[in-house]
XYZ file of C-alpha atoms in Angstrom:
669
model
C 43.705 163.206 25.131
C 43.992 160.025 23.079
C 43.938 156.825 25.065
C 46.664 155.208 22.957
C 47.717 152.571 25.493
C 44.158 151.269 25.599
C 44.671 149.825 22.111
C 47.622 147.817 23.445
C 46.708 146.894 27.029
C 43.084 145.885 26.521
C 43.683 143.660 23.440
C 46.741 142.080 25.059
C 44.698 141.202 28.143
C 41.791 139.980 26.007
C 44.111 137.838 23.873
C 45.635 136.154 26.913
C 42.234 135.612 28.491
C 40.949 134.194 25.222
C 43.915 131.803 24.822
C 43.523 130.490 28.376
C 40.210 128.831 27.413
C 41.213 127.134 24.161
C 43.710 124.371 23.345
C 46.333 125.425 20.767
C 44.696 123.560 17.855
C 41.395 125.409 18.395
C 42.867 128.868 18.927
C 43.388 129.848 15.277
C 39.776 129.399 14.047
C 38.361 130.875 17.253
C 40.789 133.790 16.981
C 39.727 134.517 13.382
C 36.066 134.636 14.382
C 36.881 136.944 17.297
C 38.898 139.296 15.093
C 36.101 139.491 12.521
C 33.496 140.314 15.188
C 35.766 142.910 16.795
C 36.433 144.440 13.340
C 32.699 145.092 13.013
C 32.599 146.865 16.393
C 35.652 148.964 15.514
C 34.154 149.986 12.192
C 30.950 151.070 13.896
C 32.734 153.044 16.647
C 36.373 154.023 16.076
C 36.336 153.923 12.246
C 40.159 154.039 12.018
C 41.916 151.053 10.518
C 45.276 151.806 12.129
C 43.784 151.527 15.647
C 42.170 148.227 14.749
C 45.420 146.937 13.258
C 47.334 147.787 16.438
C 44.630 146.242 18.635
C 44.504 143.079 16.502
C 48.301 142.766 16.626
C 48.369 143.024 20.428
C 45.439 140.613 20.722
C 47.332 137.984 18.695
C 50.572 138.711 20.574
C 48.830 138.245 23.932
C 47.307 134.920 22.867
C 50.625 133.656 21.488
C 52.530 134.773 24.600
C 50.178 132.906 26.916
C 50.328 129.734 24.814
C 54.126 129.740 24.539
C 54.527 130.417 28.251
C 52.147 127.574 29.123
C 53.628 125.050 26.662
C 57.300 125.817 27.256
C 57.914 127.454 30.634
C 55.070 125.953 32.678
C 55.357 122.489 31.122
C 59.028 122.281 32.143
C 58.005 122.941 35.737
C 55.087 120.496 35.643
C 57.380 117.790 34.245
C 59.260 117.796 37.574
C 56.225 116.251 39.306
C 56.832 112.642 40.339
C 60.621 112.925 40.057
C 63.033 112.981 42.975
C 64.748 116.342 42.719
C 67.158 118.530 44.640
C 65.446 121.840 45.281
C 66.957 125.114 46.460
C 64.849 128.199 46.994
C 64.162 131.249 49.130
C 61.251 131.511 51.555
C 58.683 133.961 50.172
C 55.701 133.324 52.437
C 55.111 131.537 55.750
C 51.710 130.435 57.034
C 51.432 128.668 60.392
C 48.690 126.052 60.686
C 46.734 124.893 63.711
C 48.096 121.312 63.450
C 51.654 122.383 64.277
C 52.818 122.433 60.680
C 53.678 125.426 58.544
C 53.209 126.168 54.881
C 56.218 127.642 53.086
C 56.105 129.164 49.620
C 59.536 128.864 48.040
C 60.947 130.334 44.848
C 64.057 128.663 43.494
C 65.430 126.106 41.056
C 65.405 122.337 40.538
C 66.557 119.984 37.787
C 68.075 122.829 35.796
C 64.788 124.746 35.757
C 64.773 128.234 37.287
C 61.974 130.207 38.914
C 60.252 127.075 40.218
C 57.724 127.926 42.915
C 57.101 125.124 45.412
C 54.484 124.882 48.154
C 56.054 122.989 51.050
C 53.949 121.827 54.029
C 56.116 120.400 56.838
C 56.674 120.673 60.571
C 57.563 124.232 61.532
C 61.183 125.032 60.660
C 63.654 127.402 62.279
C 63.679 129.815 59.378
C 62.251 133.170 58.395
C 61.489 135.188 55.285
C 64.113 135.028 52.514
C 66.195 132.319 54.157
C 67.361 129.716 51.634
C 66.178 126.114 51.990
C 67.928 123.239 50.229
C 66.497 119.705 50.307
C 65.557 116.600 48.337
C 61.916 115.812 47.628
C 59.498 114.241 45.168
C 56.976 116.968 44.350
C 53.489 116.413 42.989
C 51.003 118.572 41.141
C 47.992 120.116 42.844
C 44.610 118.528 42.228
C 41.190 120.087 41.839
C 38.552 118.804 44.229
C 34.913 119.483 44.917
C 35.845 121.645 47.911
C 38.664 123.637 46.345
C 40.050 123.958 42.818
C 43.629 123.941 44.104
C 45.258 123.232 40.742
C 43.509 126.121 38.996
C 43.976 128.506 41.920
C 47.704 127.995 42.376
C 48.400 127.782 38.632
C 47.133 131.366 38.312
C 49.932 132.343 40.725
C 52.557 130.363 38.826
C 52.666 127.606 41.474
C 52.411 124.092 40.044
C 54.203 121.854 42.555
C 53.734 120.873 46.181
C 55.386 118.549 48.682
C 54.889 117.489 52.283
C 57.981 115.287 52.611
C 61.539 116.577 52.463
C 64.935 115.133 53.396
C 68.549 116.299 53.675
C 67.327 119.761 54.676
C 69.816 122.606 54.864
C 68.823 126.107 55.998
C 70.995 129.051 55.004
C 70.017 132.250 56.827
C 69.665 135.365 54.739
C 72.261 137.453 56.559
C 72.112 140.412 54.234
C 69.765 143.280 54.972
C 66.462 142.715 53.219
C 63.947 145.508 52.839
C 61.101 143.067 52.270
C 62.069 140.945 55.291
C 62.107 144.074 57.461
C 58.677 145.140 56.225
C 57.281 141.613 56.707
C 58.521 141.543 60.296
C 56.937 144.932 60.899
C 53.713 143.600 59.407
C 53.805 140.655 61.836
C 54.404 143.127 64.684
C 51.348 145.201 63.727
C 49.227 142.062 63.271
C 50.258 140.887 66.745
C 49.447 144.291 68.248
C 45.959 144.281 66.710
C 45.212 140.750 67.936
C 46.494 141.643 71.436
C 44.508 144.848 71.830
C 41.436 143.608 69.975
C 41.270 139.800 70.135
C 38.566 137.887 68.324
C 36.878 138.491 65.003
C 36.616 142.287 65.367
C 40.387 142.632 65.355
C 40.644 139.883 62.720
C 38.371 141.930 60.438
C 40.694 144.960 60.694
C 43.716 142.727 59.979
C 41.934 141.227 56.969
C 41.164 144.659 55.502
C 44.628 146.026 56.263
C 46.752 143.067 55.096
C 44.437 140.703 53.238
C 45.065 138.040 55.891
C 41.735 136.274 56.568
C 42.914 133.342 58.703
C 41.625 134.947 61.908
C 38.091 135.380 60.570
C 35.429 132.806 61.337
C 34.368 130.962 58.177
C 30.692 131.803 58.684
C 31.445 135.487 59.311
C 33.485 135.618 56.109
C 30.629 133.988 54.203
C 28.134 136.546 55.551
C 30.348 139.427 54.455
C 30.691 137.980 50.962
C 26.925 137.480 50.711
C 26.487 141.179 51.425
C 28.986 142.094 48.712
C 31.698 143.472 51.002
C 34.201 140.639 50.518
C 36.272 142.845 48.200
C 37.420 144.770 51.279
C 39.646 141.767 52.123
C 41.493 141.967 48.787
C 43.944 144.810 49.395
C 43.712 146.865 46.217
C 43.076 150.298 44.753
C 40.584 151.409 47.364
C 43.024 150.725 50.210
C 45.946 152.338 48.417
C 43.879 155.350 47.318
C 42.806 155.861 50.917
C 46.418 155.733 52.123
C 47.585 158.111 49.376
C 44.751 160.499 50.250
C 45.834 160.545 53.901
C 49.488 161.123 52.974
C 48.613 163.789 50.382
C 46.404 165.633 52.868
C 49.411 165.928 55.216
C 51.908 166.834 52.481
C 49.654 169.588 51.108
C 50.065 171.388 54.436
C 53.814 171.622 53.795
C 55.788 173.824 51.388
C 57.412 170.908 49.592
C 57.653 170.983 45.817
C 55.494 168.763 43.628
C 58.465 166.510 42.863
C 59.339 165.996 46.544
C 55.707 165.283 47.421
C 55.617 162.695 44.627
C 58.711 160.853 45.868
C 57.437 160.805 49.466
C 54.052 159.521 48.298
C 55.771 156.919 46.112
C 57.778 155.714 49.122
C 54.531 155.089 51.022
C 53.087 153.278 47.985
C 56.112 150.965 47.771
C 56.185 150.214 51.498
C 52.446 149.496 51.602
C 52.714 147.249 48.534
C 55.345 145.137 50.311
C 53.455 145.392 53.617
C 50.351 143.858 52.008
C 52.360 140.844 50.838
C 52.827 141.945 47.206
C 49.313 140.782 46.333
C 48.585 141.100 42.641
C 45.638 143.435 43.237
C 47.745 145.902 45.222
C 50.680 145.677 42.766
C 48.233 146.582 40.004
C 46.921 149.460 42.114
C 50.459 150.614 42.929
C 51.376 150.778 39.245
C 48.218 152.733 38.455
C 48.690 155.085 41.404
C 52.295 155.752 40.383
C 51.211 156.656 36.857
C 48.396 158.890 38.118
C 50.557 160.674 40.713
C 53.423 161.205 38.254
C 51.228 162.649 35.501
C 51.494 166.156 36.957
C 55.302 166.035 36.824
C 55.132 165.697 33.041
C 52.342 168.213 32.543
C 49.814 165.545 31.604
C 46.310 164.836 32.814
C 45.974 161.407 34.458
C 43.689 158.952 32.689
C 42.491 155.906 34.684
C 41.814 153.690 31.643
C 45.258 154.368 30.185
C 46.839 153.691 33.575
C 44.864 150.462 33.970
C 45.925 149.327 30.488
C 49.606 150.013 31.196
C 49.444 148.268 34.594
C 47.737 145.194 33.094
C 50.279 145.059 30.264
C 53.246 145.186 32.665
C 51.821 142.568 35.028
C 50.834 140.119 32.287
C 54.149 140.397 30.457
C 55.938 139.633 33.726
C 53.573 136.806 34.722
C 51.190 135.521 32.002
C 49.601 133.053 34.453
C 47.878 135.978 36.186
C 45.273 136.091 33.419
C 43.359 133.324 35.261
C 43.874 134.855 38.706
C 40.665 135.815 40.473
C 42.491 138.645 42.292
C 43.787 140.159 39.057
C 40.554 139.845 37.081
C 38.260 141.069 39.861
C 40.642 143.920 40.693
C 40.923 145.012 37.064
C 37.157 144.710 36.485
C 36.337 146.611 39.674
C 38.811 149.369 38.802
C 37.394 149.666 35.290
C 33.904 149.913 36.765
C 34.833 152.506 39.393
C 37.137 154.731 37.315
C 35.683 154.398 33.805
C 32.132 153.063 33.732
C 30.777 154.901 36.791
C 31.781 158.395 35.542
C 30.529 157.521 32.053
C 27.118 156.458 33.361
C 26.555 158.894 36.240
C 28.106 162.175 35.034
C 24.795 163.262 33.545
C 22.865 162.371 36.715
C 21.974 165.124 39.158
C 23.449 164.951 42.667
C 21.470 167.827 44.170
C 19.441 166.764 47.154
C 19.710 163.755 49.424
C 17.712 161.286 47.351
C 19.316 162.345 44.057
C 22.760 161.890 45.577
C 21.753 158.521 47.005
C 20.403 157.451 43.614
C 23.649 158.458 41.897
C 25.747 156.613 44.450
C 23.586 153.490 44.167
C 23.936 153.622 40.372
C 27.710 153.803 40.760
C 27.835 150.785 43.075
C 25.525 148.915 40.686
C 27.904 149.612 37.766
C 30.858 148.192 39.699
C 28.820 145.120 40.681
C 27.903 144.504 37.040
C 31.567 144.736 35.985
C 32.766 142.137 38.480
C 29.759 139.812 38.204
C 30.951 137.788 35.158
C 34.198 136.999 36.964
C 32.307 136.156 40.158
C 30.491 133.501 38.124
C 33.882 132.070 37.120
C 35.319 131.782 40.619
C 32.595 131.772 43.278
C 29.553 129.758 44.348
C 27.426 132.758 45.280
C 27.003 136.390 44.274
C 25.494 139.197 46.306
C 22.157 140.638 45.253
C 22.164 143.481 47.753
C 25.667 144.919 47.345
C 24.389 148.188 45.762
C 22.399 148.780 48.956
C 24.646 147.206 51.585
C 27.767 148.957 50.264
C 26.202 152.330 50.993
C 25.829 151.315 54.648
C 28.746 148.950 55.246
C 31.585 150.432 53.163
C 31.774 153.696 55.192
C 32.094 151.612 58.381
C 34.774 149.439 56.777
C 36.604 152.561 55.606
C 36.592 154.004 59.127
C 37.938 150.734 60.571
C 40.607 150.667 57.852
C 41.663 154.253 58.670
C 42.072 153.178 62.286
C 44.255 150.300 61.099
C 46.346 152.715 59.030
C 46.727 154.894 62.103
C 48.069 151.997 64.156
C 50.463 151.053 61.348
C 51.792 154.568 60.771
C 52.387 155.134 64.506
C 54.354 151.909 64.924
C 51.726 150.194 67.064
C 52.510 152.423 70.047
C 50.048 151.746 72.870
C 49.114 155.408 73.309
C 47.728 155.424 69.739
C 46.878 151.754 69.220
C 44.377 151.389 72.072
C 42.028 154.297 71.235
C 42.286 153.703 67.490
C 41.552 149.988 67.774
C 38.711 150.528 70.213
C 37.063 152.847 67.690
C 37.897 150.553 64.769
C 36.631 147.555 66.722
C 33.269 149.263 67.239
C 32.997 149.859 63.489
C 33.980 146.209 62.840
C 31.315 145.047 65.256
C 28.676 147.059 63.431
C 29.872 145.658 60.070
C 29.550 142.076 61.304
C 26.172 142.682 62.956
C 24.691 144.367 59.875
C 26.105 141.670 57.578
C 24.640 138.949 59.791
C 21.226 140.593 59.756
C 21.194 141.057 55.974
C 22.492 137.566 55.176
C 19.952 135.952 57.530
C 17.115 137.294 55.384
C 17.920 134.626 52.772
C 17.586 137.230 49.996
C 21.150 138.551 50.077
C 22.739 136.231 47.505
C 22.066 134.036 44.496
C 23.668 130.669 43.821
C 25.957 130.526 40.777
C 26.352 126.752 40.618
C 23.436 126.099 38.269
C 24.305 125.013 34.737
C 22.505 127.838 32.890
C 24.251 130.646 34.822
C 27.560 130.861 32.837
C 25.783 130.801 29.462
C 23.206 133.387 30.528
C 25.934 135.595 32.009
C 27.931 135.468 28.770
C 24.854 136.383 26.730
C 23.954 139.320 29.006
C 27.565 140.572 29.041
C 27.594 140.645 25.239
C 24.222 142.440 25.281
C 25.500 145.184 27.621
C 28.746 145.584 25.637
C 26.861 145.790 22.344
C 24.481 148.422 23.753
C 27.381 150.495 25.090
C 29.198 150.392 21.734
C 26.101 150.833 19.607
C 24.439 153.766 21.376
C 27.447 155.271 23.222
C 25.199 156.701 25.906
C 25.471 156.426 29.675
C 21.706 156.200 30.047
C 21.446 153.421 27.453
C 24.270 151.498 29.093
C 22.681 151.814 32.537
C 19.336 150.707 31.111
C 20.990 147.663 29.483
C 22.601 146.734 32.792
C 19.280 147.103 34.596
C 17.506 144.936 32.009
C 20.272 142.308 32.280
C 19.981 142.210 36.070
C 16.188 141.819 35.828
C 16.534 139.063 33.212
C 19.059 137.207 35.365
C 16.893 137.332 38.493
C 13.771 136.353 36.550
C 15.609 133.480 34.826
C 16.825 132.178 38.181
C 13.265 132.268 39.541
C 11.849 130.552 36.435
C 14.564 127.902 36.543
C 13.698 127.195 40.175
C 10.027 126.768 39.323
C 10.805 124.487 36.357
C 12.862 122.209 38.585
C 10.289 121.910 41.368
C 9.169 118.464 40.141
C 12.673 117.145 39.507
C 14.166 114.957 42.211
C 17.852 115.578 42.888
C 19.990 113.114 44.865
C 23.581 114.262 45.457
C 26.236 112.051 47.038
C 29.269 114.010 48.153
C 32.401 113.510 50.248
C 35.409 111.195 50.050
C 35.907 107.428 50.018
C 35.980 107.445 53.838
C 33.476 110.181 54.585
C 30.290 110.722 52.610
C 26.812 112.191 52.878
C 23.776 112.632 50.644
C 21.471 115.591 49.992
C 17.983 114.826 48.650
C 16.080 117.773 47.204
C 12.782 118.375 45.454
C 10.497 121.384 45.565
C 10.602 122.926 49.015
C 12.258 119.908 50.681
C 15.975 119.467 51.326
C 17.121 116.526 53.448
C 20.695 115.672 54.445
C 21.740 112.180 55.549
C 25.261 111.530 56.812
C 26.308 107.997 55.844
C 29.641 107.559 57.642
C 29.820 109.795 60.690
C 33.134 111.481 59.875
C 33.831 115.153 60.491
C 34.763 116.096 56.934
C 31.407 115.256 55.339
C 29.889 118.434 56.809
C 32.308 120.524 54.725
C 31.040 118.870 51.549
C 27.399 119.374 52.509
C 28.022 123.044 53.342
C 29.745 123.533 49.975
C 26.917 121.724 48.168
C 24.315 123.905 49.890
C 26.157 127.041 48.754
C 26.391 125.858 45.148
C 22.718 124.920 44.981
C 21.494 127.963 46.904
C 20.008 125.890 49.726
C 19.335 128.029 52.800
C 16.624 125.897 54.415
C 17.208 122.238 55.342
C 14.245 120.214 56.550
C 16.241 117.478 58.241
C 19.757 116.299 59.008
C 20.083 112.597 59.889
C 23.123 110.694 61.167
C 23.272 106.962 60.471
C 26.647 105.934 61.971
C 29.034 107.181 64.685
C 27.431 110.608 64.930
C 29.305 112.027 67.941
C 32.078 113.783 66.001
C 29.984 114.681 62.997
C 27.173 116.274 65.051
C 29.503 118.994 66.338
C 30.952 119.500 62.885
C 27.522 119.949 61.281
C 26.483 122.375 64.016
C 29.495 124.529 63.151
C 29.213 124.285 59.361
C 25.447 124.786 58.986
C 25.131 127.889 61.154
C 23.844 129.887 58.173
C 21.261 127.259 57.216
C 17.849 126.925 58.872
C 17.494 123.295 60.002
C 14.079 122.037 61.158
C 14.871 118.516 62.433
C 17.888 116.436 63.459
C 17.608 112.631 63.650
C 20.004 110.214 65.371
C 19.854 106.433 66.100
C 18.064 105.380 69.287
C 21.292 104.136 70.932
C 22.994 107.536 70.645
C 23.190 109.447 73.917
C 22.432 113.162 73.712
C 22.650 115.465 76.697
C 19.352 116.981 77.800
C 18.933 120.478 76.396
C 21.877 120.128 73.995
C 21.044 121.345 70.499
C 22.458 120.117 67.198
C 22.216 122.565 64.296
C 19.855 124.594 66.460
C 17.450 121.654 67.037
C 16.685 119.157 69.764
C 17.768 115.756 68.376
C 15.058 113.183 67.665
C 15.727 109.425 67.802
C 14.711 106.799 65.261
C 14.491 103.061 66.042
C 16.348 100.061 64.596
C 14.062 99.938 61.561
C 15.567 103.227 60.426
C 14.294 106.651 59.472
C 11.314 107.109 57.160
C 10.461 110.453 55.533
C 7.276 110.896 53.522
C 7.610 113.931 51.254
C 4.362 113.452 49.365
C 5.607 112.745 45.850
C 8.587 110.724 47.053
C 9.722 108.819 50.143
C 13.080 108.360 51.835
C 14.107 105.421 54.014
C 17.490 105.437 55.773
C 18.879 102.423 57.668
C 22.289 102.532 59.456
C 23.506 99.278 57.859
C 21.543 99.484 54.613
C 22.096 103.034 53.405
C 19.395 105.240 51.899
C 16.559 104.319 49.544
C 14.593 106.978 47.659
C 11.390 106.072 45.775
C 9.893 108.484 43.241
C 7.315 107.720 40.519
C 7.944 103.978 40.827
C 11.727 104.286 40.420
C 14.118 103.438 43.242
C 17.456 105.123 43.907
C 19.775 103.488 46.447
C 22.719 105.244 48.100
C 25.308 103.640 50.387
C 29.049 103.665 51.056
C 29.765 102.080 47.671
C 27.901 104.622 45.533
C 24.521 105.357 43.923
C 22.488 102.782 42.029
C 19.482 103.475 39.825
C 17.394 101.410 37.446
C 19.872 102.331 34.707
C 23.034 101.217 36.536
C 25.388 102.028 39.411
C 27.784 104.950 39.918
C 30.685 104.386 42.326
C 32.277 107.850 42.036
C 32.003 110.436 44.769
C 30.512 113.891 44.234
C 27.872 112.913 41.707
C 24.209 113.815 41.375
C 21.201 111.935 40.033
C 18.272 113.917 38.625
C 14.963 112.219 37.933
C 11.932 113.866 36.305
C 8.282 112.901 36.701
C 8.492 110.981 33.437
C 11.084 108.682 35.008
C 14.018 109.976 32.960
C 17.246 109.726 34.962
C 20.387 111.816 34.393
C 23.693 111.379 36.218
C 26.316 114.132 36.286
C 29.390 115.121 38.258
C 29.254 117.880 40.846
C 31.737 120.613 39.903
């Protein structure tokens, strides 16, 4: 069967993705180069001009569609920022926060512009899903920060505006029957039942896998799961929907219903689950694919995953071009391509007879999926798992069992007679998942940092190498070998890069204007000094440690007002091994109380002095931090960083100094 839709869906997606990286004036020359390179690949593989012409046309159409949508539709919405407007929209999502406020996602109109999504954070209102809110406000655009790229994240969902101040509010209840509102209320009922029967993070893990709602999970637990490569279980997608469809199909096959009736019943479950999961882009994509696959038999056709994926991507991107920069969409599409296309292509020739042969084939399949999603992990995340091909074999079956238990509770309405035994069993599986993830992540070998400058370039080069090998040799074994070589090159390059930087001193100042801290690193040493004593600085240090791949911290020192910050650091640095904690001599610490797993040590009024062999660090509460290396002095205080070449007053910057005395200043991204 010819995969005709592949020549439309894949180029359209590629064209949009391509256009999202280039300004309009640079798109034409870059597009010509891309088309010429792709023409070479087509000539070597497909050898049919008509297919190339169709693919080239859809590639150009996708790029043009993205550019026009961004320059016309999105710009009109962004132009509303800073203006006082009258906004009217329906409540699409509600998220309650711990500070008594709630976050409302609205979809409505303002200033003559329709389909304006607005993120509104205000005191909790007496409204529910799909009620209409009307008010006056002055919205602003999201901003990217060191902690969270809010502007990029929300733009991929078509959300460009936010506000936390509204006036002249009017709430109009949605009196009509709403299918989505009914499903959302049922979802809240099931979520409440799970948290009642199974409180704590074990129940929160089941809720996260079932609904994609991660707010109940501890931040450190979530990080451990991602380091083991099982974070994709929280993004409700094809795996979850395929599992549900399998359960429904297994029941329907026991009946005497016709194929058409079984399809419509299955489709009803697909639609309800799609709404139940919050209409996440990954599950909408999966629902479209599952509908195409399940309906193929009605038309006497054989289902083809790549065709279905191409059609689903085409529909989603035509409806919402902004999705092309969505991490959920890209990771979901890449993972589906890996699981349904690349894995069969690579492993079909591998023997599955015997335990070890079957294990080898399964590990190869998981490795293929990991390779497919890795380039997009580099785009969106600070870390990537190194052990997912191994951990998935152990953890995914446990997650699947817990998810089946969650499905059971959902399909039985949360009735106590079913909910209690199912959740007890699912909770045991969740406990094992968290325990195994904690053990694996504590080894320090579970993940690799993606924040180093060479990583994106190396990843792009290796991706091109694997793609070229696959097209050139058209062999599963050759493709698998290319992926294995690429993985080995990446790991070796990371190790070599670490060795090359052992004699480079790095001083990073991070935080805000009111709360800042510094991390000083060289070789095996990593020292953290909190300059201001505020709670928020620990979040910046934790983020910085993730980006730089720092798992071991030699010392954490507090210079001012440490009482609040000590507790915050203890919570944020749970996954980091800390050797020493230093506080001023006038700070009272309770006997036996540990900070970051250490007994606090006091330093006198002259400050803290650290001798690291090649460099020294002196920290004084009123004088900031002074670092001396190879005769050069770097000073850090509340006002910024100063070196022999000048001062930098910006936050979230790093200074790198080599043994030769060369100093380089760059922003932390």
